Amino acid sequence: MKDVNAENIEFLGSGALAPVKKWGAKWSLWAVHLVTSCCGVELAHAYASGYDAERWGTLNFGMMRQTNLIIVEGTITKKMARALRITWEQMPDPKFVILIGACGIEGGLFWNSYHITRPWKIVPVDYFVPGCPPTPEGLISAVRALQKKIERGEARTTVDFKEADLAKILGTEAGKERKPPKPPLKIAEKPEIKIEPKEVDWEFGNQLVDKLRGKIPYAEVFTTNVNRIYIKTNAKFYKKVAKALESEGFDHVKSINVIDVLHENKFIVECSVSSYSVKELMPVIVTFAAEIDRNNPRIPSLTDIWLSADYQEREMHDFFGVWFEGNPNMGQKFLIAPEVETPLRKDFKLEEPSYVLEESK
Ligand code: SF4
């Protein structure tokens, strides 16, 4: 065991200037900026105007060589472990560590994750602040506790700390490729897609449904909730339904979605519309849907009825490969990675991730 803080203790508590040194260290806890996860928001909260932690002489600072405190904020991943260790090693003595967040203590909600470390194995910790996230008050209490510890002359880590062997801690050999464990996914092979009529106490909606049934007798029209109407149709009548809705005052497309029903070799294309111009229709959303063949997924475009369909159709084309006939932008790729084909289809093969730990110097 090597007590890496032995020199700190001597420095702060030795000589005639010991009280001055302790006083100076107590009121000059400068924390290095090392925000590693969402706990960092609580750090920002603690140091912002509401709590103003700077009142206690603690201040976040950007240069690690001019800081003497690390506030480890939650998760430290294997990739980040070296950065944490290097930062700590670059800081001048005497230096201190406060660790906040459940993730930093025992992994928190990532307790069984393949990439999580226990930061207290990488740097010696003076105070732990539990919580997910911990409160700003908790962090400030830890700073105050550390100050008291410095004042009492006990400014040393409370754990005996060995020199960290990162390769051992990270459980991997440098330079060797590793694959993360597979997540325990459970996928229902034949998920049920259920859209059912529901009788609702909605007079305007029931009248609207009757009216639509008269206009589009070839489709199934029903309410699913207050302000929600569903229309089941097919590719042949899809556009006719759209025109009937437009003539009722539905003037824009809210969304177009595709549901991939792999086990039945079909897609369901759903379009939801509403109105900005007819007051009674404003809260109403009508969704009309058509099933199409998954091997030849084609359906008419609605861009000549509602311009707002354009973006959504392009997106669904890129994600699922559905061809919206008549949309002038079909065939263009708007994805950030245009070489990727239909990434949201259920049979899309994901690339297997792997990682390599760099040689630690
Ligand atoms: S403890 Fe909670 S808030 Fe903090 S890093 Fe982990 S998940 Fe985020």
Short mmCIF file of C-alpha atoms and ligand atoms in Angstrom, two decimals, residues 37-39 73-75 100-103 109-110 131-134, ligand 1:
data_model
loop_
_atom_site.label_atom_id
_atom_site.label_comp_id
_atom_site.label_asym_id
_atom_site.label_seq_id
_atom_site.Cartn_x
_atom_site.Cartn_y
_atom_site.Cartn_z
CA SER A 37 -22.37 12.86 -16.88
CA CYS A 38 -25.75 14.18 -15.88
CA CYS A 39 -24.69 14.83 -12.27
CA GLU A 73 -19.76 13.70 -11.39
CA GLY A 74 -21.44 10.33 -11.58
CA THR A 75 -20.53 7.87 -14.27
CA ILE A 100 -21.09 12.69 -6.36
CA GLY A 101 -23.88 10.48 -7.67
CA ALA A 102 -24.94 6.87 -7.33
CA CYS A 103 -23.19 6.01 -10.60
CA LEU A 109 -28.50 2.63 -12.68
CA PHE A 110 -25.63 1.32 -14.84
CA GLY A 131 -28.21 10.34 -4.86
CA CYS A 132 -29.36 10.18 -8.43
CA PRO A 133 -28.88 12.96 -8.98
CA PRO A 134 -27.45 14.25 -5.69
S1 SF4 B 1 -26.09 9.32 -10.46
FE1 SF4 B 1 -27.92 9.73 -11.68
S2 SF4 B 1 -27.70 11.88 -12.23
FE2 SF4 B 1 -25.68 11.17 -11.59
S3 SF4 B 1 -24.62 10.48 -13.43
FE3 SF4 B 1 -25.65 8.71 -12.57
S4 SF4 B 1 -27.62 8.65 -13.64
FE4 SF4 B 1 -26.80 10.70 -13.92
#
